[in-house]
JSON list of C-alpha atoms in Angstrom, two decimals:
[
{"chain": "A", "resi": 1, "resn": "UNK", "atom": "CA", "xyz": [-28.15, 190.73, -52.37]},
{"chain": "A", "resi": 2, "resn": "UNK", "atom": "CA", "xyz": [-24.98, 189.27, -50.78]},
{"chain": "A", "resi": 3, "resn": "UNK", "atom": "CA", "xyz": [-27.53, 187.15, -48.13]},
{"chain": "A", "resi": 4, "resn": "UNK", "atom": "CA", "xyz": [-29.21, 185.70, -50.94]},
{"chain": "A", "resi": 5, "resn": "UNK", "atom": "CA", "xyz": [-26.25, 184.36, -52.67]},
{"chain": "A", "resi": 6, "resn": "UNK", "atom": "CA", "xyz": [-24.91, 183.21, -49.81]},
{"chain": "A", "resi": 7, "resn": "UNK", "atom": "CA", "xyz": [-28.28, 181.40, -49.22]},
{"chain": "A", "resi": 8, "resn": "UNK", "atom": "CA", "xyz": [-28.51, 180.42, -52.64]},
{"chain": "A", "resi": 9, "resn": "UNK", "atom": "CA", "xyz": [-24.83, 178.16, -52.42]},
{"chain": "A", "resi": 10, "resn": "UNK", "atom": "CA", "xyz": [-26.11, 176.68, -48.52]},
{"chain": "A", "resi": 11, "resn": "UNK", "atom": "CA", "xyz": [-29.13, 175.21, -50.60]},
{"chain": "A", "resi": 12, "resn": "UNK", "atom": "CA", "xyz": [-27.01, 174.32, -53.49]},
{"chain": "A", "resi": 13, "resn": "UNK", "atom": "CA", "xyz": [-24.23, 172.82, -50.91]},
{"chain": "A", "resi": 14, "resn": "UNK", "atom": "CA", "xyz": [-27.30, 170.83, -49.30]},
{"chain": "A", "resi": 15, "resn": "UNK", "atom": "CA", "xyz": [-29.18, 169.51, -51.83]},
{"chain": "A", "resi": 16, "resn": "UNK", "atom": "CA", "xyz": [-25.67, 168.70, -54.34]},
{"chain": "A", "resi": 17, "resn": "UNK", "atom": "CA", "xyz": [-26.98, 165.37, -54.92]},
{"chain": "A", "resi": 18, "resn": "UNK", "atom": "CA", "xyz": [-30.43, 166.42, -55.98]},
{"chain": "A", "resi": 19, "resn": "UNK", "atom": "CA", "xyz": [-29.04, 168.97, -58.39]},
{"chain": "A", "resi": 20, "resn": "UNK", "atom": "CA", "xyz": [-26.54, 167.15, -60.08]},
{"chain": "A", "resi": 21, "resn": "UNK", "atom": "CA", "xyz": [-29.37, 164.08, -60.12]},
{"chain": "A", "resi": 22, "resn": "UNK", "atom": "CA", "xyz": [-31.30, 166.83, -62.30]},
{"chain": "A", "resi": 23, "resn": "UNK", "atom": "CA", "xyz": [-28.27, 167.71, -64.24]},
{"chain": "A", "resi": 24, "resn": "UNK", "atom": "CA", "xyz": [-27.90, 164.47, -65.27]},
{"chain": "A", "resi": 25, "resn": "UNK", "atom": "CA", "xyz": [-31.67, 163.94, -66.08]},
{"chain": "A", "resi": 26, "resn": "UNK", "atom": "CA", "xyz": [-31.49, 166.90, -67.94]},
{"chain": "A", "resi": 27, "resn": "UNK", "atom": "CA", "xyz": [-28.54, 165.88, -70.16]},
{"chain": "A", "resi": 28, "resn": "UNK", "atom": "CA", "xyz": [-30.20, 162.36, -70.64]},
{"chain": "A", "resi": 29, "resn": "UNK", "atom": "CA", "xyz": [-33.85, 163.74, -72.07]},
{"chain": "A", "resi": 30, "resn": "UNK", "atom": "CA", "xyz": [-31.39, 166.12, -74.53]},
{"chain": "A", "resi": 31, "resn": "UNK", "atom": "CA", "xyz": [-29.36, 163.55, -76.04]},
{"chain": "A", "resi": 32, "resn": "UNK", "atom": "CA", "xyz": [-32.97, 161.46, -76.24]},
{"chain": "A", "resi": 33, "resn": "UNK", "atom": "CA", "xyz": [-35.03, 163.88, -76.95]},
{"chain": "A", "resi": 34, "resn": "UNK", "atom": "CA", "xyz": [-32.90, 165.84, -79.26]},
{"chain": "A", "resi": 35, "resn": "UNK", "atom": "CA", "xyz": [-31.89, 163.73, -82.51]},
{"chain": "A", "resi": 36, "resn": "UNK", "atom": "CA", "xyz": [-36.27, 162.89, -82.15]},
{"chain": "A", "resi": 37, "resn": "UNK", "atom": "CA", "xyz": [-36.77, 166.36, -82.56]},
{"chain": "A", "resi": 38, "resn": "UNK", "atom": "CA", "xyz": [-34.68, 167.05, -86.11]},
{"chain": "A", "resi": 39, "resn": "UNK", "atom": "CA", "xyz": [-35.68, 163.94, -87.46]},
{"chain": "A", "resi": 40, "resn": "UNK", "atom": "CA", "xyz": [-39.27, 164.81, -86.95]},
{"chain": "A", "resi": 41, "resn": "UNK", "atom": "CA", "xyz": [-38.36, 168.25, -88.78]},
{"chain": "A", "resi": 42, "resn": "UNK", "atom": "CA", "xyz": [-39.60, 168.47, -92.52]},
{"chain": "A", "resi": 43, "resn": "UNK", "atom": "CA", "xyz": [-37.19, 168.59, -94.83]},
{"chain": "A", "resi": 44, "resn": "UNK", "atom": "CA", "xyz": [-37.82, 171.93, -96.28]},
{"chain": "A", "resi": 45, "resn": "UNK", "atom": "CA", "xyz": [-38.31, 173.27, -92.82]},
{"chain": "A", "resi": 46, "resn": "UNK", "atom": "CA", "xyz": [-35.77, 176.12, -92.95]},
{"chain": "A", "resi": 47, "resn": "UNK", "atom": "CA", "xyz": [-36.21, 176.77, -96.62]},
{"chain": "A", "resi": 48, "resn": "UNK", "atom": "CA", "xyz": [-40.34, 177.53, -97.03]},
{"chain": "A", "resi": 49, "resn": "UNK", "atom": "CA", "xyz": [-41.52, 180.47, -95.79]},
{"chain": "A", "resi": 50, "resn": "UNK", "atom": "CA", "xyz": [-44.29, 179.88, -93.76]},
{"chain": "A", "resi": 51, "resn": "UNK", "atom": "CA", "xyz": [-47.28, 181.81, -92.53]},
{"chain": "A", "resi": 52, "resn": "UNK", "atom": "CA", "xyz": [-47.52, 181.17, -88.55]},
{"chain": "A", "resi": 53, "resn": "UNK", "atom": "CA", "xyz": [-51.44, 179.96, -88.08]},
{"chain": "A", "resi": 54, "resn": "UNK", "atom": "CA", "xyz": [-53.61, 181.33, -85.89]},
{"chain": "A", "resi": 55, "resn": "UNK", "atom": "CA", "xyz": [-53.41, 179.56, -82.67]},
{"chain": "A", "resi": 56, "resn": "UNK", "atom": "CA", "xyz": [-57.66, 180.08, -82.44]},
{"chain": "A", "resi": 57, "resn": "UNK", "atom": "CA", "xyz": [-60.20, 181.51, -84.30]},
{"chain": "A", "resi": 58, "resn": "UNK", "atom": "CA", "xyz": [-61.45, 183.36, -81.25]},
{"chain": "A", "resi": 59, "resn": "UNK", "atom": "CA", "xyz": [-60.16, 186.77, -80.45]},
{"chain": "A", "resi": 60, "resn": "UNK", "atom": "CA", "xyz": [-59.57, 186.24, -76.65]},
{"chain": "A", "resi": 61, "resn": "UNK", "atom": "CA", "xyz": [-58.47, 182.48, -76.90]},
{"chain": "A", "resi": 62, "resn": "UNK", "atom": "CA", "xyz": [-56.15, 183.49, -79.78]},
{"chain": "A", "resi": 63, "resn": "UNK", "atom": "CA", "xyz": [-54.71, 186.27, -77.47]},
{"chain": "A", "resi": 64, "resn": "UNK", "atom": "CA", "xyz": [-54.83, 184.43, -73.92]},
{"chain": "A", "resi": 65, "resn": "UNK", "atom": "CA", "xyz": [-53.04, 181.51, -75.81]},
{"chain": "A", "resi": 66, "resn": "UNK", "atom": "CA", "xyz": [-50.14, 183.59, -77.37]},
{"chain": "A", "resi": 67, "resn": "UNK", "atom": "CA", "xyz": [-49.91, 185.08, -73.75]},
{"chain": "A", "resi": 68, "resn": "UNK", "atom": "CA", "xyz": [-49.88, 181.71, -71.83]},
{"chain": "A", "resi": 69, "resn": "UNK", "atom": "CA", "xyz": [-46.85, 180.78, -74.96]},
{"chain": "A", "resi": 70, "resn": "UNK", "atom": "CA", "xyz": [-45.05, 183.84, -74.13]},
{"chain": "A", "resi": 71, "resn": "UNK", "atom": "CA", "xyz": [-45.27, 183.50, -70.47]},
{"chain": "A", "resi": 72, "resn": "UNK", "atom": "CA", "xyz": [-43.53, 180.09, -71.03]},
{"chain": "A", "resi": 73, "resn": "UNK", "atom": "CA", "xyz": [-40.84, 181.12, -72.98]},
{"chain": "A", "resi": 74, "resn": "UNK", "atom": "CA", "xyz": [-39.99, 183.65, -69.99]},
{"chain": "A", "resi": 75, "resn": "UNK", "atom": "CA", "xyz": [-39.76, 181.23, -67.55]},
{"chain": "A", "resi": 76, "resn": "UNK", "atom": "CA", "xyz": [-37.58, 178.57, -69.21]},
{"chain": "A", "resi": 77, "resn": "UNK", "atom": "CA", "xyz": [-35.35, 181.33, -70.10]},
{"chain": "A", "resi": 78, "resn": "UNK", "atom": "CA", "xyz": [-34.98, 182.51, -66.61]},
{"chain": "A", "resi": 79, "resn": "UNK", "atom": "CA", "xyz": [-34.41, 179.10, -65.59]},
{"chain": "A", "resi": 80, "resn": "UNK", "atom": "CA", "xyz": [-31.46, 178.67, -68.31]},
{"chain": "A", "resi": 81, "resn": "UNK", "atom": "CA", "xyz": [-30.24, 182.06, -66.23]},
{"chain": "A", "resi": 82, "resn": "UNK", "atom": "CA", "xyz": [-30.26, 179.78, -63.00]},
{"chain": "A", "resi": 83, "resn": "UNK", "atom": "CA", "xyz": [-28.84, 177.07, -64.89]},
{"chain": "A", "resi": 84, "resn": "UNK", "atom": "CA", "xyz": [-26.01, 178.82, -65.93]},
{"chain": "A", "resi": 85, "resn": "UNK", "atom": "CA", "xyz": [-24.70, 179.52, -62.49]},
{"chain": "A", "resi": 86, "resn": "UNK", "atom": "CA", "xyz": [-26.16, 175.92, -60.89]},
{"chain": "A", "resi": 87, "resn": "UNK", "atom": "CA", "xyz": [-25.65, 172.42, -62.18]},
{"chain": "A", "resi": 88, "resn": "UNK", "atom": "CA", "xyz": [-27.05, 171.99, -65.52]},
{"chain": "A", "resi": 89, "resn": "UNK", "atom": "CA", "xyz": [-27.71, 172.45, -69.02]},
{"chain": "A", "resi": 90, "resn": "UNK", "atom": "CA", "xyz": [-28.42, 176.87, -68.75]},
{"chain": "A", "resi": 91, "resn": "UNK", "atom": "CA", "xyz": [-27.61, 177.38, -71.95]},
{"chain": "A", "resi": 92, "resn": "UNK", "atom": "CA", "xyz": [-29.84, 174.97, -73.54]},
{"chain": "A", "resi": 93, "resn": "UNK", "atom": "CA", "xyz": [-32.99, 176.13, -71.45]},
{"chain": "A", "resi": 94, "resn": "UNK", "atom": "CA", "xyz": [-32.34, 179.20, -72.49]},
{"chain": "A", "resi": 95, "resn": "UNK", "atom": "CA", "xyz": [-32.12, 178.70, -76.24]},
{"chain": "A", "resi": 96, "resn": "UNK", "atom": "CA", "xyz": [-35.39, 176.26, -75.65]},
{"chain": "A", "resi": 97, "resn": "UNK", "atom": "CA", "xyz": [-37.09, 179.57, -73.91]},
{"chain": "A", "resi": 98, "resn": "UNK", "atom": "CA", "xyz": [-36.43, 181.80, -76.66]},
{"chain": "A", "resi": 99, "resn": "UNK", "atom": "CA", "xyz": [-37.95, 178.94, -79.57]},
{"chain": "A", "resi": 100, "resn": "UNK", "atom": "CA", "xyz": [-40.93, 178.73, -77.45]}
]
């Protein structure tokens, strides 16, 4: 556990430029993407309770597709994990991975 930590701040020390060029990035799409996002939100968005649709009308599509939306969500919330502890908006990702 200790070697891979230790490994984990070599590639971080290495590649600092790369990660904090991502950081950046990251920050930029959020305060662009962001203020898109609510103002694309319908007004009675949080009020109206909604039925979720069906993603398909086919059993296995339906399934395979709430699967494939699932899987997603796993992975950008294990990246907001990584985030946390590397350069970067963790946090975020993580709230993102559990909307999905």
């Amino acid at each position: 556990m200790i070697e891979n930590i230790s490994a984990l701040i070599v590639f971080a020390e290495q590649h600092a430029a790369v990660l904090v060029g991502l950081s950046l990035a990251t920050l930029i799409m959020t305060f662009i993407l962001l203020p898109i996002m609510i103002t694309r939100l319908p007004a009675d968005y949080f009020v109206e309770a909604r039925r979720p649709r069906p993603l398909s009308r086919h059993l296995i599509l339906h399934v395979l597709l709430v699967a494939l939306k699932n899987l997603l969500g796993f992975a950008l919330v294990m990246l907001g994990i990584v985030l946390l502890f590397l350069p970067g908006q963790g946090l975020l990702m993580s709230i993102v991975g559990l909307t999905v």
